[in-house]
N, CA, C and O atoms as CSV, one atom per row, in Angstrom:
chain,resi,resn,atom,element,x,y,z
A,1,UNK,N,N,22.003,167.581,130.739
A,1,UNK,CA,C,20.831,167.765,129.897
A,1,UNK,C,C,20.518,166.501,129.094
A,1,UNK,O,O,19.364,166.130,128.879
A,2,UNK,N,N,21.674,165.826,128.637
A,2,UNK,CA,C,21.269,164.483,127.880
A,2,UNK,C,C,20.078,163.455,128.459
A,2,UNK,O,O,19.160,162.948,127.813
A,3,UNK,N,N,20.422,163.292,130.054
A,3,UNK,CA,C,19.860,162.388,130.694
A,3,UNK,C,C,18.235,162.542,130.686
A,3,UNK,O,O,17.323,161.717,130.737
A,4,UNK,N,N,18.286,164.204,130.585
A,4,UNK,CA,C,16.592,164.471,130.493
A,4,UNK,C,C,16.192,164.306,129.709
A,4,UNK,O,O,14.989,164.082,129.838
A,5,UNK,N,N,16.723,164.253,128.273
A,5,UNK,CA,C,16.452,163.860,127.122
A,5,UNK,C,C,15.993,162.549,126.897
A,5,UNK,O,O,15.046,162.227,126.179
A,6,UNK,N,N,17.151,161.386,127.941
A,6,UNK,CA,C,15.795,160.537,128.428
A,6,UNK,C,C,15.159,160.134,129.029
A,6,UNK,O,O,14.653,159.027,128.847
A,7,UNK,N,N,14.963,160.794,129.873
A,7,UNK,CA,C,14.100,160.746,130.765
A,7,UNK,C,C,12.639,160.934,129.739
A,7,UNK,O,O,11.765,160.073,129.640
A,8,UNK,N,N,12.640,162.607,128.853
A,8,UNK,CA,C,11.438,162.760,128.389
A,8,UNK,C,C,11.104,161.798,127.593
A,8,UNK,O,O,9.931,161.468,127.421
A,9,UNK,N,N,12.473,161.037,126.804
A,9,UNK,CA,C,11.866,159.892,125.242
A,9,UNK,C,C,11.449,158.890,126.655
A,9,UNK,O,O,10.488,158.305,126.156
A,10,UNK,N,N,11.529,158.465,127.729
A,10,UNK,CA,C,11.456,157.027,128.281
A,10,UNK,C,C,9.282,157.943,128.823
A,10,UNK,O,O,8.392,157.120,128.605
A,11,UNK,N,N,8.905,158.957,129.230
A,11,UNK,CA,C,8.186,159.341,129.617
A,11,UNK,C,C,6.714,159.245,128.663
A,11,UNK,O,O,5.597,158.841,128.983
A,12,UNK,N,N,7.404,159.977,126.946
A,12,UNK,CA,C,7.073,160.094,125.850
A,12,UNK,C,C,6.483,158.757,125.145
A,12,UNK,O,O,5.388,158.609,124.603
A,13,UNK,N,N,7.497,157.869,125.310
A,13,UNK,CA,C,6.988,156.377,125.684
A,13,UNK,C,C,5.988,156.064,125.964
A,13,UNK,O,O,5.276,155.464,125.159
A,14,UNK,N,N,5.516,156.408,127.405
A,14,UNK,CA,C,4.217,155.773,128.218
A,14,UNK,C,C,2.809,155.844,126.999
A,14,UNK,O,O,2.080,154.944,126.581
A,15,UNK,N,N,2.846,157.214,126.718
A,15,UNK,CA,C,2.088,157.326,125.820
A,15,UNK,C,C,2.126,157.022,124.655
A,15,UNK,O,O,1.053,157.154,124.067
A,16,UNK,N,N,2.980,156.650,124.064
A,16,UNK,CA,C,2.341,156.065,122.925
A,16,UNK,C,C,2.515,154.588,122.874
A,16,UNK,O,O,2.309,153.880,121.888
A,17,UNK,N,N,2.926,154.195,124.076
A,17,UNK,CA,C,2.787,152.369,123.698
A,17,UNK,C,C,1.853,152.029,124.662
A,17,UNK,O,O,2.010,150.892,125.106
A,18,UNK,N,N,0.541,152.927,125.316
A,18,UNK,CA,C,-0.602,153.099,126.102
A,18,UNK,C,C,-1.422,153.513,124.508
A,18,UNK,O,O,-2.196,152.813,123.855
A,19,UNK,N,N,-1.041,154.536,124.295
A,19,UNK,CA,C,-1.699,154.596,122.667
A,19,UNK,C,C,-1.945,154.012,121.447
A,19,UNK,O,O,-2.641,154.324,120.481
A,20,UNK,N,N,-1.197,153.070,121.715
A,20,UNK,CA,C,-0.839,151.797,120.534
A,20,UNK,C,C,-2.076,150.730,120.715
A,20,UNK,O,O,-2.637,150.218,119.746
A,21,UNK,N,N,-2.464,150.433,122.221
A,21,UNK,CA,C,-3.454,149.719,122.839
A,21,UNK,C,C,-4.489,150.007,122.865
A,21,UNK,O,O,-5.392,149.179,122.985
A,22,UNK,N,N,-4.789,151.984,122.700
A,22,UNK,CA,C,-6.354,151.896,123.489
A,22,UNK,C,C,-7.039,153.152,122.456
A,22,UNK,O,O,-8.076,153.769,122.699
A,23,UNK,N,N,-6.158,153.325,121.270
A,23,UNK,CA,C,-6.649,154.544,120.268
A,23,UNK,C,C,-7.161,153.662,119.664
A,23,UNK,O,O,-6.854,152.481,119.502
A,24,UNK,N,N,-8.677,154.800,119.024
A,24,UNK,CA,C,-9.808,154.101,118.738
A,24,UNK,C,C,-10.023,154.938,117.560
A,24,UNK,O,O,-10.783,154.452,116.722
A,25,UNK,N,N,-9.424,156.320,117.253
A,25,UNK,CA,C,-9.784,157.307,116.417
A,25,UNK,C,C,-8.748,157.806,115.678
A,25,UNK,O,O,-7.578,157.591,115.991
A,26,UNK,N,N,-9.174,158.661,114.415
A,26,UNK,CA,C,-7.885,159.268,113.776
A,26,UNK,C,C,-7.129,159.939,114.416
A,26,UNK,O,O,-5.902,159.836,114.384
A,27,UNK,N,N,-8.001,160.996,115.322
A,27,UNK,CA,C,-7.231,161.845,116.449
A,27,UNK,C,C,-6.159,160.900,117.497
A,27,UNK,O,O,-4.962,161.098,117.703
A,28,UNK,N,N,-6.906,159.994,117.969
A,28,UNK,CA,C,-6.286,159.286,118.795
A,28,UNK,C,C,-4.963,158.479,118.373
A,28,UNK,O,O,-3.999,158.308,119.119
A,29,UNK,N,N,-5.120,157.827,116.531
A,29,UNK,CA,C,-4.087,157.414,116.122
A,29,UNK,C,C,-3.113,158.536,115.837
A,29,UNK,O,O,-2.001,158.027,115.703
A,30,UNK,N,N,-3.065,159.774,115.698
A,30,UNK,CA,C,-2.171,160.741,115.120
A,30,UNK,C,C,-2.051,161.391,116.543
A,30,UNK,O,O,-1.836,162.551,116.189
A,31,UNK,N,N,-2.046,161.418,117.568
A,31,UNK,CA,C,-1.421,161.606,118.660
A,31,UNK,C,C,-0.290,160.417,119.328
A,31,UNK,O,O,0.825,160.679,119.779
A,32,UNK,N,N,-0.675,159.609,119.275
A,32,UNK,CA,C,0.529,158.242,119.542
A,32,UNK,C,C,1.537,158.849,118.491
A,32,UNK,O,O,2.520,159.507,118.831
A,33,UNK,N,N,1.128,158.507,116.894
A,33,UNK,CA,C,2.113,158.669,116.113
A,33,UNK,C,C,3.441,160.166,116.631
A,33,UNK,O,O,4.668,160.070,116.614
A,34,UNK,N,N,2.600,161.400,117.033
A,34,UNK,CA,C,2.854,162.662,117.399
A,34,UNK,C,C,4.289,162.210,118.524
A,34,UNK,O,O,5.408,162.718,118.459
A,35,UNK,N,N,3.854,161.163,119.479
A,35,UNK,CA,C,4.539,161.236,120.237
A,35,UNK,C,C,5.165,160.007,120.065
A,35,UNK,O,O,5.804,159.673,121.062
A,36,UNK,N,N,5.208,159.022,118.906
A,36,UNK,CA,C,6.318,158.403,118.615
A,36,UNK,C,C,7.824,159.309,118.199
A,36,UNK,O,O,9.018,159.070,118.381
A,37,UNK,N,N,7.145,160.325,117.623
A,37,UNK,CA,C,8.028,161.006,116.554
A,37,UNK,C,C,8.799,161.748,117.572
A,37,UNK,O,O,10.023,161.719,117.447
A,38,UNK,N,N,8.140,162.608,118.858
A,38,UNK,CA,C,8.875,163.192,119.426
A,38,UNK,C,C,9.866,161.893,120.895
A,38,UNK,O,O,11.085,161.857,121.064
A,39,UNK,N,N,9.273,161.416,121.331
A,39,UNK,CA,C,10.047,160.312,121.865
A,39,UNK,C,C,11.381,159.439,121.120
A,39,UNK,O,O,12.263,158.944,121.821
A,40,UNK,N,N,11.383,159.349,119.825
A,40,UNK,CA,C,12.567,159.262,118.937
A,40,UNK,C,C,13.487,160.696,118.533
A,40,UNK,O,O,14.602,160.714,118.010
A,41,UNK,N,N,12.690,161.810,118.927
A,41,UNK,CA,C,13.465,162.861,118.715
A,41,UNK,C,C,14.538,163.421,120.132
A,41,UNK,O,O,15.576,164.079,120.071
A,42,UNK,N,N,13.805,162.856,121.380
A,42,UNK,CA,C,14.617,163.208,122.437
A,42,UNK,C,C,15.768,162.006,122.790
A,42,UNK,O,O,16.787,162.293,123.418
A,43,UNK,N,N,15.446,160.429,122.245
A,43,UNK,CA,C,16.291,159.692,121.680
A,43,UNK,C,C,17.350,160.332,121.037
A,43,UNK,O,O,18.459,160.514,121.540
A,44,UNK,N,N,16.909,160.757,119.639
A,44,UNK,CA,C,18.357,161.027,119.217
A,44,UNK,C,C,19.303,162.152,119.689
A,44,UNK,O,O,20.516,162.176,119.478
A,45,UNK,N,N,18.528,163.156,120.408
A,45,UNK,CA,C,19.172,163.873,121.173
A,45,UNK,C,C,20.255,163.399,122.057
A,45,UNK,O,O,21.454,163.678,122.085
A,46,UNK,N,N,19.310,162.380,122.981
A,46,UNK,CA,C,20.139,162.370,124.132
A,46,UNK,C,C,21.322,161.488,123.733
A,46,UNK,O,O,22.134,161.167,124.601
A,47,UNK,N,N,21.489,161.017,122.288
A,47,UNK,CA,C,22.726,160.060,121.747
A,47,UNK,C,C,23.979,161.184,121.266
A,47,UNK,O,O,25.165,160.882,121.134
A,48,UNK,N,N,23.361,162.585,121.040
A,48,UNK,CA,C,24.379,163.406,120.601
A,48,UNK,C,C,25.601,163.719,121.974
A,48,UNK,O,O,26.714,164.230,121.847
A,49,UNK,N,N,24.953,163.227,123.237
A,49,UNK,CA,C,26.062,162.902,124.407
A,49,UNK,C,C,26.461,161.917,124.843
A,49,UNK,O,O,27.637,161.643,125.085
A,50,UNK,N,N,25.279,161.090,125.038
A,50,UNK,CA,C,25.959,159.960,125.365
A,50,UNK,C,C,26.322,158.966,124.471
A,50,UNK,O,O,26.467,159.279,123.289
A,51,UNK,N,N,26.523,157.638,124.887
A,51,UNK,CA,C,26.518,156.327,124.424
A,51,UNK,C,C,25.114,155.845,124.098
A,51,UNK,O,O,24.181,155.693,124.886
A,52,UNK,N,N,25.144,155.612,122.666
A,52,UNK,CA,C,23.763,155.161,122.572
A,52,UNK,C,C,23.426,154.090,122.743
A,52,UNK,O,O,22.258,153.773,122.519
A,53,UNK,N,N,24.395,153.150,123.219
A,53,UNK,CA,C,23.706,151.786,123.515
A,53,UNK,C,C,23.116,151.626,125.079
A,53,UNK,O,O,22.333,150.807,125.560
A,54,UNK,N,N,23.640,152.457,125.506
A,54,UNK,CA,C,23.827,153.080,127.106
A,54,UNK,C,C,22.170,153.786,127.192
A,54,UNK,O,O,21.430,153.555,128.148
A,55,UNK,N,N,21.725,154.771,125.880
A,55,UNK,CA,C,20.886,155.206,126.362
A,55,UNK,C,C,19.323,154.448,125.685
A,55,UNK,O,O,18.348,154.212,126.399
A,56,UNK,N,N,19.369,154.227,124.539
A,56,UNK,CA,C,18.833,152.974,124.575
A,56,UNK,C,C,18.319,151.337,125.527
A,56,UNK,O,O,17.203,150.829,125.632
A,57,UNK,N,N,19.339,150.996,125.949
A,57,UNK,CA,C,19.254,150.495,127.061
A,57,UNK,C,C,18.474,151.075,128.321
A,57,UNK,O,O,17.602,150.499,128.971
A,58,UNK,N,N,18.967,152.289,128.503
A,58,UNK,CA,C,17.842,153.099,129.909
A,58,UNK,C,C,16.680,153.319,129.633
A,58,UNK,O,O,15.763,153.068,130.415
A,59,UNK,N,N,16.455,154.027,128.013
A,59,UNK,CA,C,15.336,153.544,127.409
A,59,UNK,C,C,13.956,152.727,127.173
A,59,UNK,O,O,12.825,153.066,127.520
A,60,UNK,N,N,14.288,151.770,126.612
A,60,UNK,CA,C,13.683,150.636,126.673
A,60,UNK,C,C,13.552,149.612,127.985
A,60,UNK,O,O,12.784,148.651,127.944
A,61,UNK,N,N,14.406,149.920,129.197
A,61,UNK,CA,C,14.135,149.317,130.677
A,61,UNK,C,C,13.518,149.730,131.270
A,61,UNK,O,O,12.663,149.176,131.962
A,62,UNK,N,N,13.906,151.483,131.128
A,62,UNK,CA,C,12.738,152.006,132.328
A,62,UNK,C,C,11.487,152.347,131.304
A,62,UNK,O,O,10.377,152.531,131.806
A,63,UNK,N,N,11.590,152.399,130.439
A,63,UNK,CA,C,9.688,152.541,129.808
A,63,UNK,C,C,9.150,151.058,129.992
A,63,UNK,O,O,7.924,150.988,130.073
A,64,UNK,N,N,9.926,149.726,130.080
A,64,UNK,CA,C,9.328,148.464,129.914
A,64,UNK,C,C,8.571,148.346,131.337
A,64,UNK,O,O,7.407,147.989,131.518
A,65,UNK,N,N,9.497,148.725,132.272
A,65,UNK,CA,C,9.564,148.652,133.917
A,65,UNK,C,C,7.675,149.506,133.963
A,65,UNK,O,O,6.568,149.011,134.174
A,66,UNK,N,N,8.111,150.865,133.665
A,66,UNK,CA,C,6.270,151.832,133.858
A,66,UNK,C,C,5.975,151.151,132.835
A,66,UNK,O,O,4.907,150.810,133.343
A,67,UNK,N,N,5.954,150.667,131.900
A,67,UNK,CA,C,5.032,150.138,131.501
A,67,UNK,C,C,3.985,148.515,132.163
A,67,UNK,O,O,2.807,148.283,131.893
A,68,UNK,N,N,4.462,148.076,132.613
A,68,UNK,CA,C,4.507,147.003,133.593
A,68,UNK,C,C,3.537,147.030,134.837
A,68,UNK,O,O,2.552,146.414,135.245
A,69,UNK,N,N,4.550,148.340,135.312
A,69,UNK,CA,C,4.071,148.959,136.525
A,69,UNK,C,C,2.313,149.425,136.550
A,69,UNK,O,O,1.406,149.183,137.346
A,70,UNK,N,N,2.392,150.276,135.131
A,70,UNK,CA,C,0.673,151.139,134.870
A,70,UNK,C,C,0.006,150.013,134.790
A,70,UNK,O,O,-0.778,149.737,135.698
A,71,UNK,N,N,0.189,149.085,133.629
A,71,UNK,CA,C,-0.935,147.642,133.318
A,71,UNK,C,C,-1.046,147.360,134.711
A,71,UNK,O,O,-2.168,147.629,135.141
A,72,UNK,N,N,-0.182,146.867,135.635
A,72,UNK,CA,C,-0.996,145.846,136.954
A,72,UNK,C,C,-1.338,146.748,137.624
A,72,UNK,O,O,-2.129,146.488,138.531
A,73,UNK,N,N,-0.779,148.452,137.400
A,73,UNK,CA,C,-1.636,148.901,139.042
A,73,UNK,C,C,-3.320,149.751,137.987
A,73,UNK,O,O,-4.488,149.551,138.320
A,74,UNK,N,N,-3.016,150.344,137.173
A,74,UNK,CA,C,-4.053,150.811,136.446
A,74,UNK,C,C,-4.873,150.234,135.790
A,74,UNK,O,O,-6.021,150.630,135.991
A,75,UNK,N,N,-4.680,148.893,134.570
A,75,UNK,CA,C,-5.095,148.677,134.079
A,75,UNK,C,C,-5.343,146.660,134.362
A,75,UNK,O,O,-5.610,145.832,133.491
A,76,UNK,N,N,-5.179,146.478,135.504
A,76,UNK,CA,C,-5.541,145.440,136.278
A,76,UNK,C,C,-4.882,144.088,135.475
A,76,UNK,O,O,-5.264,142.929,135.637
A,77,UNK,N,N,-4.134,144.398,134.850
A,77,UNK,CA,C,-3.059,143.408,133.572
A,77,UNK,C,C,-2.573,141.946,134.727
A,77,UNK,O,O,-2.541,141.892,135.957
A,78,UNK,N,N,-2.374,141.301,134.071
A,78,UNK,CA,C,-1.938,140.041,135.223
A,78,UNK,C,C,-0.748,140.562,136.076
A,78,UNK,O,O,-0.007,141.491,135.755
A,79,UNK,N,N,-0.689,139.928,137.050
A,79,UNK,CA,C,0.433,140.537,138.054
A,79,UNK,C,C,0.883,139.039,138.365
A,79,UNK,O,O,0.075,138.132,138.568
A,80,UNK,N,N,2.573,138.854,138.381
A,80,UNK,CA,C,3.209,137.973,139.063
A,80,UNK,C,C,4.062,138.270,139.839
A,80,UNK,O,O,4.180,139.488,139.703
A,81,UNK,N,N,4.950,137.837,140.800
A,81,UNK,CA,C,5.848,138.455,141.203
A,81,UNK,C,C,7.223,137.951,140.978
A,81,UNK,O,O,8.283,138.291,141.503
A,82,UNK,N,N,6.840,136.654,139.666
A,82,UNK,CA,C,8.154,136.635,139.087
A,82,UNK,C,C,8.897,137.859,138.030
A,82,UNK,O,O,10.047,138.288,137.932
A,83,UNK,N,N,7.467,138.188,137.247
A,83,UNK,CA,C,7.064,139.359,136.504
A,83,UNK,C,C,8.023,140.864,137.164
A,83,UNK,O,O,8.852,141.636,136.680
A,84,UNK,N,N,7.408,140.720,138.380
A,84,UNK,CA,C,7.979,141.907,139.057
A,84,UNK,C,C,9.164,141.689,139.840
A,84,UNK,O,O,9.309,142.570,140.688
A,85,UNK,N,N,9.979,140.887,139.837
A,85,UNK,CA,C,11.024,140.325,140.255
A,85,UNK,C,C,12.058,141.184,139.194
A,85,UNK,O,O,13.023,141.929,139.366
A,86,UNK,N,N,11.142,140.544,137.717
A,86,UNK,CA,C,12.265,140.651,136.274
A,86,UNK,C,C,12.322,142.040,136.123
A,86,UNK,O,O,13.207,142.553,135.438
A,87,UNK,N,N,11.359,142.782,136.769
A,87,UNK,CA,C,11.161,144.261,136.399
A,87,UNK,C,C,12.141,144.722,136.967
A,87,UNK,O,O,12.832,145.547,136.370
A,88,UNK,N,N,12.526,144.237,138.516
A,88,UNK,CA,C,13.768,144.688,139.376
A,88,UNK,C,C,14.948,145.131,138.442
A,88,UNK,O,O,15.518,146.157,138.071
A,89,UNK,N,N,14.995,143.506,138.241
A,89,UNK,CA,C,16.563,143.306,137.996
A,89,UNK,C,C,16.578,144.162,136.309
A,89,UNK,O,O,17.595,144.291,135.627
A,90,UNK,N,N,15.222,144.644,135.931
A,90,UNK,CA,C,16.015,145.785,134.237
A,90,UNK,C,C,15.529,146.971,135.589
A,90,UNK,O,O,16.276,147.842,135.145
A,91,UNK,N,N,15.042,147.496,136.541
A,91,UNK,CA,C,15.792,149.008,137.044
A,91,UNK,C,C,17.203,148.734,137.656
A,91,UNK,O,O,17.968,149.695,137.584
A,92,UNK,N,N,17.699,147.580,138.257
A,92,UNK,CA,C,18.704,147.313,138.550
A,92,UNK,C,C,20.340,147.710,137.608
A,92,UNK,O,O,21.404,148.268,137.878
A,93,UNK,N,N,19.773,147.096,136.527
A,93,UNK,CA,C,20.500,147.147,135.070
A,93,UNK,C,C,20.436,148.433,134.690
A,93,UNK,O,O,21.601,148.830,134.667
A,94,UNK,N,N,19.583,149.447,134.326
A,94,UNK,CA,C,19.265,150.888,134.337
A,94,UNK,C,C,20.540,151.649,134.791
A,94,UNK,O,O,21.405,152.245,134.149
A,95,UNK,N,N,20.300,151.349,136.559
A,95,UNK,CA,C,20.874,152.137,137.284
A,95,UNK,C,C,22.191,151.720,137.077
A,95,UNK,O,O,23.123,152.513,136.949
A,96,UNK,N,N,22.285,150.691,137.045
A,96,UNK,CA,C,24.140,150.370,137.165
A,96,UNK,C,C,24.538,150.736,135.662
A,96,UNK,O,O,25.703,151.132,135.664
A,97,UNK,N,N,24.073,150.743,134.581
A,97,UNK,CA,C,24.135,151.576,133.311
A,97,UNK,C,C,24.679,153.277,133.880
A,97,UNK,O,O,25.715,153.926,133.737
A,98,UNK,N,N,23.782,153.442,134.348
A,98,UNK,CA,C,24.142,155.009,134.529
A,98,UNK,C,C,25.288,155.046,135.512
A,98,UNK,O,O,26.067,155.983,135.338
A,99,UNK,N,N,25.545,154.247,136.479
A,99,UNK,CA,C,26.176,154.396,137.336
A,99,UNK,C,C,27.815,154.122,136.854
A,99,UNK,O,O,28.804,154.465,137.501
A,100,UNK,N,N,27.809,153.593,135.878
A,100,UNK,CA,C,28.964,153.400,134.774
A,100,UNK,C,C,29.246,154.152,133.900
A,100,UNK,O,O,30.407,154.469,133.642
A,101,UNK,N,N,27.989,154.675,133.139
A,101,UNK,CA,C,28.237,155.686,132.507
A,101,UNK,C,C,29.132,157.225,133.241
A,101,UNK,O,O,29.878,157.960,132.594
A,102,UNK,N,N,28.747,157.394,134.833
A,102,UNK,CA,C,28.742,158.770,135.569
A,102,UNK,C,C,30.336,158.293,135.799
A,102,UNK,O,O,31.185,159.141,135.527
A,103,UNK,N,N,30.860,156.792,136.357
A,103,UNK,CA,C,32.038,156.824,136.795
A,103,UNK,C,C,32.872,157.037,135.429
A,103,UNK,O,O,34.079,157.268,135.345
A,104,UNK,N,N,31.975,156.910,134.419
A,104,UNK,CA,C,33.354,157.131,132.790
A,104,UNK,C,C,33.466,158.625,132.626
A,104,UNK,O,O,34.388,158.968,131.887
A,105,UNK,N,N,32.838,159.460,133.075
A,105,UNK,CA,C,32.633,160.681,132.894
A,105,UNK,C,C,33.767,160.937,134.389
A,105,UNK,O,O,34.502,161.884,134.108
A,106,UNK,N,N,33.894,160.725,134.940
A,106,UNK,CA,C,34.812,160.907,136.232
A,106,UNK,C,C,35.893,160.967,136.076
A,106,UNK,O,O,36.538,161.981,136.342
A,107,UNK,N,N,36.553,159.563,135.453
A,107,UNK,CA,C,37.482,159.121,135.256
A,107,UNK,C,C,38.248,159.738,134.121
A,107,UNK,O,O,39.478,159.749,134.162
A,108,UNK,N,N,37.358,160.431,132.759
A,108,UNK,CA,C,37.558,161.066,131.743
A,108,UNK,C,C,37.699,162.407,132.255
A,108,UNK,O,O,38.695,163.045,131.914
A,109,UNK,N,N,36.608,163.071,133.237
A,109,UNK,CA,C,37.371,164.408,133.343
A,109,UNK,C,C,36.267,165.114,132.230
A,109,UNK,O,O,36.492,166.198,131.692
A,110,UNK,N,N,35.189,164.398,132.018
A,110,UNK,CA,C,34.219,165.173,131.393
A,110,UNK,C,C,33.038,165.528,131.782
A,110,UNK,O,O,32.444,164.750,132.528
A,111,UNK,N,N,32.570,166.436,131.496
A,111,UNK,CA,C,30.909,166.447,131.761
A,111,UNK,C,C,30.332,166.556,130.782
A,111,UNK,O,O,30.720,167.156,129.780
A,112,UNK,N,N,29.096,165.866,130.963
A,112,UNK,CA,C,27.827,165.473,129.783
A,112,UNK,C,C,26.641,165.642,130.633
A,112,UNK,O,O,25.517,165.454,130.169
């Protein structure tokens, strides 16, 4: 359950750092804010299991990564493919995060 926790803060993300850019209104500013608050709330959740530098880290890579991803395919943002090279290597980093995290949980004899 932790992991979904961030999954939703890394999801929760999209929107409000898409919201940070393109809110024009009170409504529009108090919905980003809405989902700053809850994207830091499934954050601190998902730290009540894991490692928070661990999830932080998955965090901030894979929201940087879609974030990246939406600007050049949606919002026509410059595209390089050194750009998208660097994007690799933080899902790269992501995954081998988790993939460290799952073998410490193995090795411990725990589940999270």
């Amino acid at each position: 359950m932790a992991w979904l926790y961030v999954l939703f803060a890394a999801i929760v993300e999209l929107v409000w750092v898409i919201g940070l850019r393109y809110s024009d209104s009170v409504l529009e500013w108090s919905l980003t804010i809405i989902a700053i608050v809850f994207s830091f709330y499934f954050i601190i959740k998902a730290c009540e299991k894991l490692p928070s530098g661990t999830v932080y880290a998955v965090f901030t890579g894979s929201g940087a990564a879609a974030i990246f991803l939406i600007d050049a395919v949606y919002f026509q943002s410059d595209f390089s493919w050194v750009q998208a090279a660097c994007v690799g290597l933080i899902i790269l980093g992501v995954v081998g995060l988790k993939m460290a995290d799952s073998e410490e949980d193995s090795a411990a004899g725990g589940d999270v």
